[in-house]
Structures are given as structure tokens and as C-alpha cells.
PDB file of C-alpha atoms in Angstrom:
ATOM      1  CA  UNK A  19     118.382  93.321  97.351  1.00 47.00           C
ATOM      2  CA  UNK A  20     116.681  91.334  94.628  1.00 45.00           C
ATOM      3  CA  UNK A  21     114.754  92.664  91.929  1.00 47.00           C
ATOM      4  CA  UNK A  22     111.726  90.929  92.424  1.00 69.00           C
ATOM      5  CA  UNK A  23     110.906  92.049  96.071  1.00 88.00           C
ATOM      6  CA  UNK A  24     107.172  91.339  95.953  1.00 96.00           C
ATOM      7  CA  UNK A  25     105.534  88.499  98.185  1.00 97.00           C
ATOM      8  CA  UNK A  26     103.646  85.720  97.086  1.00 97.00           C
ATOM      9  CA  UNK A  27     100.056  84.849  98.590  1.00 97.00           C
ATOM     10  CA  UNK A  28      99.323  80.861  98.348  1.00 97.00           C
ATOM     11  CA  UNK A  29      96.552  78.825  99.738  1.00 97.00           C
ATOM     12  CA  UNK A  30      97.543  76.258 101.383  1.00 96.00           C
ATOM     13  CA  UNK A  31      95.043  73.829 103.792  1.00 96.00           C
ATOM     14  CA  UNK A  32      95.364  75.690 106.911  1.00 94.00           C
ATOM     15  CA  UNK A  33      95.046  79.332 105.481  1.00 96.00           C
ATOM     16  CA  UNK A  34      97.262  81.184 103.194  1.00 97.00           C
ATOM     17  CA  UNK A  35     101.208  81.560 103.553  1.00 98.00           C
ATOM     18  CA  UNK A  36     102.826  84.886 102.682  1.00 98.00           C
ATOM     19  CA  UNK A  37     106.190  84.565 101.021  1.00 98.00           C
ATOM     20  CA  UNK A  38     108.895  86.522 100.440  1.00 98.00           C
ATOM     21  CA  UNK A  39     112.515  85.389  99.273  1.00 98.00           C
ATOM     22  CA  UNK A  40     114.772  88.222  99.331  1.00 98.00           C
ATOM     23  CA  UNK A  41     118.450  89.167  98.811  1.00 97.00           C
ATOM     24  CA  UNK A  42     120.600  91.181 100.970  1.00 97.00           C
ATOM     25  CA  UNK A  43     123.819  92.477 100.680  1.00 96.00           C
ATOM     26  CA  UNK A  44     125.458  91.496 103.944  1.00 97.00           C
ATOM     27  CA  UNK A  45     126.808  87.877 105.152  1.00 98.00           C
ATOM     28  CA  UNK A  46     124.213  85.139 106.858  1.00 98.00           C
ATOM     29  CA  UNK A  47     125.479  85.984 110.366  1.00 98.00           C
ATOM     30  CA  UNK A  48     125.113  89.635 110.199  1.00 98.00           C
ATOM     31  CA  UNK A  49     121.644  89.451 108.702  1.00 98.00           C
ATOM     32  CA  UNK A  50     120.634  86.843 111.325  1.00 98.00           C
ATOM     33  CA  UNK A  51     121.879  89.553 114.043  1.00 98.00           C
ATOM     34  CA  UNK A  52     119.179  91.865 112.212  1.00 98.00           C
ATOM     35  CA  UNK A  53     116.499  89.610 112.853  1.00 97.00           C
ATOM     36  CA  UNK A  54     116.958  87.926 116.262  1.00 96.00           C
ATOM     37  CA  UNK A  55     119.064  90.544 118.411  1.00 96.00           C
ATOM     38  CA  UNK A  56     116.762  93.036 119.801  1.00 95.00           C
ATOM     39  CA  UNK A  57     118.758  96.374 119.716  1.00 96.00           C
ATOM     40  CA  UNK A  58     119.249  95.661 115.643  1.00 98.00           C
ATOM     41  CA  UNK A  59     115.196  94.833 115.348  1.00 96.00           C
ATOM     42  CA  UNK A  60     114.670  98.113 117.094  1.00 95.00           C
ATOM     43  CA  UNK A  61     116.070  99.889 114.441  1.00 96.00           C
ATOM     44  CA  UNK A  62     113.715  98.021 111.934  1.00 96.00           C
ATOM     45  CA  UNK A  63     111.178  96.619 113.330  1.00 96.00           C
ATOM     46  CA  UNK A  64     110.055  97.401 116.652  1.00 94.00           C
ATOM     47  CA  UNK A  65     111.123  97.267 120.103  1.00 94.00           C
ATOM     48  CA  UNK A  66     110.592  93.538 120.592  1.00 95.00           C
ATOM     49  CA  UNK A  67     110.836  92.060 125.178  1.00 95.00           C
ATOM     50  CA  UNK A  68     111.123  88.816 126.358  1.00 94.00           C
ATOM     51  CA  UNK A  69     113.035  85.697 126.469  1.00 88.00           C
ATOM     52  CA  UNK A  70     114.358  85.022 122.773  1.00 87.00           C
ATOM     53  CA  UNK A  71     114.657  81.209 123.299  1.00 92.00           C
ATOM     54  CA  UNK A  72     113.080  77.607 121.916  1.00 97.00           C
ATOM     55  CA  UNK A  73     110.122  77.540 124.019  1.00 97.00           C
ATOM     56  CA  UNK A  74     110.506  81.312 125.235  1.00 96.00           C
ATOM     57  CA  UNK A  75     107.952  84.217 124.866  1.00 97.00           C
ATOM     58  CA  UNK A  76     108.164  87.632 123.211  1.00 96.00           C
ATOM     59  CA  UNK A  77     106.254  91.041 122.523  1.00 94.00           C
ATOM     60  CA  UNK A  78     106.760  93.064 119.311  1.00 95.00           C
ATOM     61  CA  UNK A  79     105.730  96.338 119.792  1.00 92.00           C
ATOM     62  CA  UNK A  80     105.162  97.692 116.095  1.00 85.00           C
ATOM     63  CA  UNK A  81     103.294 100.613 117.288  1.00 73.00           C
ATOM     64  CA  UNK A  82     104.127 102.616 120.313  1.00 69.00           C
ATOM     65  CA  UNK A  83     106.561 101.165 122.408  1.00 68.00           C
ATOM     66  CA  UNK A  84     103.706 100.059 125.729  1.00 67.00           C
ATOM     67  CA  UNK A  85     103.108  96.457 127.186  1.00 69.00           C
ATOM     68  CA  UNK A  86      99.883  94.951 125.823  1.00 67.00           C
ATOM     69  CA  UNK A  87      99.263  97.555 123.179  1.00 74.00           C
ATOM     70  CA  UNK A  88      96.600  96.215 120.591  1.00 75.00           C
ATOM     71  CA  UNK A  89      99.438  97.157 118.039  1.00 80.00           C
ATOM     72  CA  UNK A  90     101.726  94.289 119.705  1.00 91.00           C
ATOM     73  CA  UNK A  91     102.299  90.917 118.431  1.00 94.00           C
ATOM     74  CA  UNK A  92     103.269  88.199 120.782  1.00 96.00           C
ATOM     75  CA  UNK A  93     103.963  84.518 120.617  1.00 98.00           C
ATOM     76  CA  UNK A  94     106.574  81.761 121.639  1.00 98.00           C
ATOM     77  CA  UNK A  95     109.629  81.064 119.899  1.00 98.00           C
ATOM     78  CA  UNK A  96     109.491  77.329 118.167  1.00 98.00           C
ATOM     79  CA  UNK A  97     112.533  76.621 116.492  1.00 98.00           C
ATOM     80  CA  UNK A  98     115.904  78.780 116.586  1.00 97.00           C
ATOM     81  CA  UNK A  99     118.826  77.637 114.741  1.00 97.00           C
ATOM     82  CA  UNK A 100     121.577  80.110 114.146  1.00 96.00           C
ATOM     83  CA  UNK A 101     122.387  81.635 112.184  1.00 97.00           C
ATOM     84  CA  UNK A 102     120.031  79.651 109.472  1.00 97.00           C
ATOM     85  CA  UNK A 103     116.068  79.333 110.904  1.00 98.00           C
ATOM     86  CA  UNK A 104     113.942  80.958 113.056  1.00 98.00           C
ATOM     87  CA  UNK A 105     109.922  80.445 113.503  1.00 99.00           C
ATOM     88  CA  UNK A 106     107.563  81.679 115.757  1.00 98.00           C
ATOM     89  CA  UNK A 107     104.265  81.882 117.041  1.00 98.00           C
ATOM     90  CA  UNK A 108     102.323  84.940 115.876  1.00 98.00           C
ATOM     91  CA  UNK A 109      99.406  85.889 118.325  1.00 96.00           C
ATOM     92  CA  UNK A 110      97.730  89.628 116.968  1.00 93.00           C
ATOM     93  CA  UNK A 111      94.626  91.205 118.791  1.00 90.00           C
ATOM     94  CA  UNK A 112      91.294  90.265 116.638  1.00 91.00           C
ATOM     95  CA  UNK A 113      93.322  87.607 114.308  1.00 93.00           C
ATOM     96  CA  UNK A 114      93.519  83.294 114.726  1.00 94.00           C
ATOM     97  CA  UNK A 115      97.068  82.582 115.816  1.00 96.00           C
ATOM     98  CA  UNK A 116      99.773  81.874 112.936  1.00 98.00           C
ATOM     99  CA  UNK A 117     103.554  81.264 112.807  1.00 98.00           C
ATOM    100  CA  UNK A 118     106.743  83.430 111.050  1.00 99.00           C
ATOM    101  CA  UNK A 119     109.290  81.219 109.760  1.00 99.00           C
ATOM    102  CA  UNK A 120     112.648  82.761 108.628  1.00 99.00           C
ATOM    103  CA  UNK A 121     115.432  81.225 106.353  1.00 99.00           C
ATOM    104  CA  UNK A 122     118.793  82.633 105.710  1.00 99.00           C
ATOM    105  CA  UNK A 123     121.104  81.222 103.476  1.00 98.00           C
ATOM    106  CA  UNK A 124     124.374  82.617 101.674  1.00 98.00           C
ATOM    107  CA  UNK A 125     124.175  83.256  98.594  1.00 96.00           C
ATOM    108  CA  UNK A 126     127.188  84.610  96.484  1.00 94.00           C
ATOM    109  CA  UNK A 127     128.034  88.144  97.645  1.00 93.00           C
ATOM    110  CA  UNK A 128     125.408  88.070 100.483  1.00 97.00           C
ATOM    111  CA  UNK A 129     122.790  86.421 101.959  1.00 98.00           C
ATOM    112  CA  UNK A 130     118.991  85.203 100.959  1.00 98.00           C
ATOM    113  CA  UNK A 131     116.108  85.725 103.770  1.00 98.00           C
ATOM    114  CA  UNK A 132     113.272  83.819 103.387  1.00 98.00           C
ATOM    115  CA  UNK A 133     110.074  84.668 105.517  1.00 99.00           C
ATOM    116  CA  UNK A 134     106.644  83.219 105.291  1.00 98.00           C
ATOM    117  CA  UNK A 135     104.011  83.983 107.519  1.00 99.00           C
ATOM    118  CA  UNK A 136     101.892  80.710 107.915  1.00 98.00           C
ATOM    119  CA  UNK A 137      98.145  79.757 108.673  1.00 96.00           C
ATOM    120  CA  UNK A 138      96.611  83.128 107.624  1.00 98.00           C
ATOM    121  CA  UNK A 139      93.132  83.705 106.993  1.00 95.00           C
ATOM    122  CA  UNK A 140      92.863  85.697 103.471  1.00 92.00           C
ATOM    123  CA  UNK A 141      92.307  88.804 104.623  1.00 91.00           C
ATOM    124  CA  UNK A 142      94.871  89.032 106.915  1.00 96.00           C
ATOM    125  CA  UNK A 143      97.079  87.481 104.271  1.00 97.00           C
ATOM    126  CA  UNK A 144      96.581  90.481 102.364  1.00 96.00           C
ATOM    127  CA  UNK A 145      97.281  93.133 104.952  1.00 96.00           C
ATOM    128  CA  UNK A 146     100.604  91.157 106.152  1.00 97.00           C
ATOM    129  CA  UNK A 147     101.852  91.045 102.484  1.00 98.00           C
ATOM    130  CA  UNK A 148     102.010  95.193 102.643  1.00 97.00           C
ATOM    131  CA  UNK A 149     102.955  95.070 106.052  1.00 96.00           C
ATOM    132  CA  UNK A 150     105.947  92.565 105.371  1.00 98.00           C
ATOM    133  CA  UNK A 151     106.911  93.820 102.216  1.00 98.00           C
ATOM    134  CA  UNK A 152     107.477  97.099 104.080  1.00 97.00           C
ATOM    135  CA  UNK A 153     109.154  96.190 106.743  1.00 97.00           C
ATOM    136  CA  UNK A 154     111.668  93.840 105.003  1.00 98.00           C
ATOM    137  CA  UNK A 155     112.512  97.487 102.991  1.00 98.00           C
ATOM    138  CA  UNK A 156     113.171  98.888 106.014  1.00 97.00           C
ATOM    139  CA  UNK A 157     115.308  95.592 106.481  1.00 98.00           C
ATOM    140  CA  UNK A 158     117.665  96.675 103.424  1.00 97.00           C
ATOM    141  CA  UNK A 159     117.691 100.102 104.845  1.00 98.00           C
ATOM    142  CA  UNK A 160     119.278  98.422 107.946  1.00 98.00           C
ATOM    143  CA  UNK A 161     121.588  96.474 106.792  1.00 98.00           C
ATOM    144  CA  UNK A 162     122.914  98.687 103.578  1.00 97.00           C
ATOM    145  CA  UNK A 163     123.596 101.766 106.481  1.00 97.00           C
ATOM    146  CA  UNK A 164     121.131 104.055 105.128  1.00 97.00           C
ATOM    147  CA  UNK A 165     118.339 106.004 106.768  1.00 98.00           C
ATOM    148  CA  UNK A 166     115.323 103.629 107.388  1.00 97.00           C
ATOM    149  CA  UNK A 167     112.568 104.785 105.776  1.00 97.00           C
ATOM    150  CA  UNK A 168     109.076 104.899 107.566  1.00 95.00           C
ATOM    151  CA  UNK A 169     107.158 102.329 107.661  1.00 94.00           C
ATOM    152  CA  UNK A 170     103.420 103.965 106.745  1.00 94.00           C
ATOM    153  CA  UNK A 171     104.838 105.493 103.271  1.00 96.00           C
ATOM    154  CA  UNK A 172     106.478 101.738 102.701  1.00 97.00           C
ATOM    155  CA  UNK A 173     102.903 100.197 103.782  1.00 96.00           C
ATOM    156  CA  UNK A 174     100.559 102.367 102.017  1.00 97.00           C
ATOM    157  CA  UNK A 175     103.045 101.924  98.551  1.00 97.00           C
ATOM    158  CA  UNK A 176     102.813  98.054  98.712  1.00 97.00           C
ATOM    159  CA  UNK A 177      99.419  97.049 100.460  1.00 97.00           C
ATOM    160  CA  UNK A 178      97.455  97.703  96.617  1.00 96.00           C
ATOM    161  CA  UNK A 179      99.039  94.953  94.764  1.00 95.00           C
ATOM    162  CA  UNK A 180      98.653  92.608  97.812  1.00 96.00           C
ATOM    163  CA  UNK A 181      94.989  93.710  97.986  1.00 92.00           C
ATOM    164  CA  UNK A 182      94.700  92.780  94.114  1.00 88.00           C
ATOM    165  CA  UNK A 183      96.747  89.419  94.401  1.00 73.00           C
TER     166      UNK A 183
END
């Protein structure tokens, strides 16, 4: 993984964009198996249902695994071109709709994931940038073999420096 790890918060017209440019050590194609197959997210992410296609719908369930949780993010999937971009719509209870875009590229002994989460209002911006930030560590974790660590230690570690960006 890179040494720089932390996400950047810009302003942008419709909100602010979350950024994060990170390297892993795995190929393009396994690391895009990470992010779109659903068993792999599981081990990550979060159980995430639904029809993973262009113009398809989907749940993530980030907290416990039940339909319609207020923990659960859902949205459509806009663009989905393996093994290279993903984005999709990002719907949260209490929160204006945004979008997740991800890049992977190679990049000498791995691969390079790029995720930005799009059309945030600041405050949200904030909480995402902990709240990515820990869940692309528990990305590494995934794809390096090794235990994944939780995701509130990860959270509670990063959210101060995105709360002082």
C-alpha cells in the first residue's frame, strides 16, 4: 500500500469530493474482484444484494446484515467497466444523494485504486473521509491475506484528521 494513505477533501461546485489514490499489492483484476464480486466485499465491506449491473440496483449493508437498515447504503450502478471503472449512486438515510467512482490501474508490482466519493455536503465529506480511509485498510487487509481489522478501531483512528482537514 502507499505511504501516503490519507484522503483528500476538495470543494468542488456540487459539494465536496473525497479522494483517495491508493496502492495495492495485487494485479488490476484481482483487486477489481475485491470491489465488485460480492462474496470478496463481504469480507471487507459489507454484505452488499442486488443486481450488480449498468443501470442495476444494490444494498450495502455496513451495519447489521437486515434489508432497509438505516445503516444501508443503496443506489444504482452507472458505469461498470472491468476490470478498470466502476461508479455508483450513493443514497444514505438523512444525507442528499452522491456517487462512488472507482479507478484501478496497474501500476508496477500491483495495482492503484482510486475512489472518490462525489457531490458531498461538508459534513458528510468529513465523516466519509474516516469512514473510507478505514475501510480501504480493511481493503489491504483483504487483499495482502491477513486478518481484517475492525472497522470502528480503523474509523475512530482516522475520522480526527478528516474532521481537522
Amino acid at each position: 500500500m502507499t505511504t501516503d494513505v490519507w484522503g483528500v477533501l476538495t470543494p468542488t461546485p456540487n459539494g465536496v469530493t473525497v479522494r483517495f489514490e491508493r496502492h495495492y499489492a495485487t494485479t488490476p483484476e484481482d483487486l477489481w474482484s475485491s470491489v465488485t464480486d460480492p462474496d470478496r466485499l463481504a469480507r471487507w465491506l459489507g454484505p452488499v444484494y442486488g443486481d450488480l449491473v449498468v443501470g442495476g440496483r444494490y444494498e450495502l449493508r455496513m451495519g447489521d446484515d437486515v434489508a432497509g437498515s438505516p445503516q444501508n447504503a443503496v443506489g444504482d450502478v452507472v458505469e461498470c467497466e472491468a476490470p478498470r471503472r466502476l461508479v455508483i449512486g450513493w443514497e444514505f438515510p438523512g444525507e442528499a444523494a452522491s456517487r462512488v467512482s472507482v479507478d484501478i490501474r496497474p501500476d508496477g508490482d500491483g495495482a492503484v485504486l482510486v475512489l472518490e466519493h462525489l457531490d458531498l455536503e461538508e459534513a458528510a465529506a468529513r465523516g466519509y473521509g474516516g469512514g473510507w480511509h478505514a475501510s480501504l485498510d480493511q481493503l489491504d487487509d483483504h487483499v495482502a491475506g491477513r486478518p481484517v481489522r475492525g472497522w470502528d478501531d480503523l474509523f475512530a483512528a482516522a475520522l480526527p484528521r478528516y474532521r481537522e482537514a
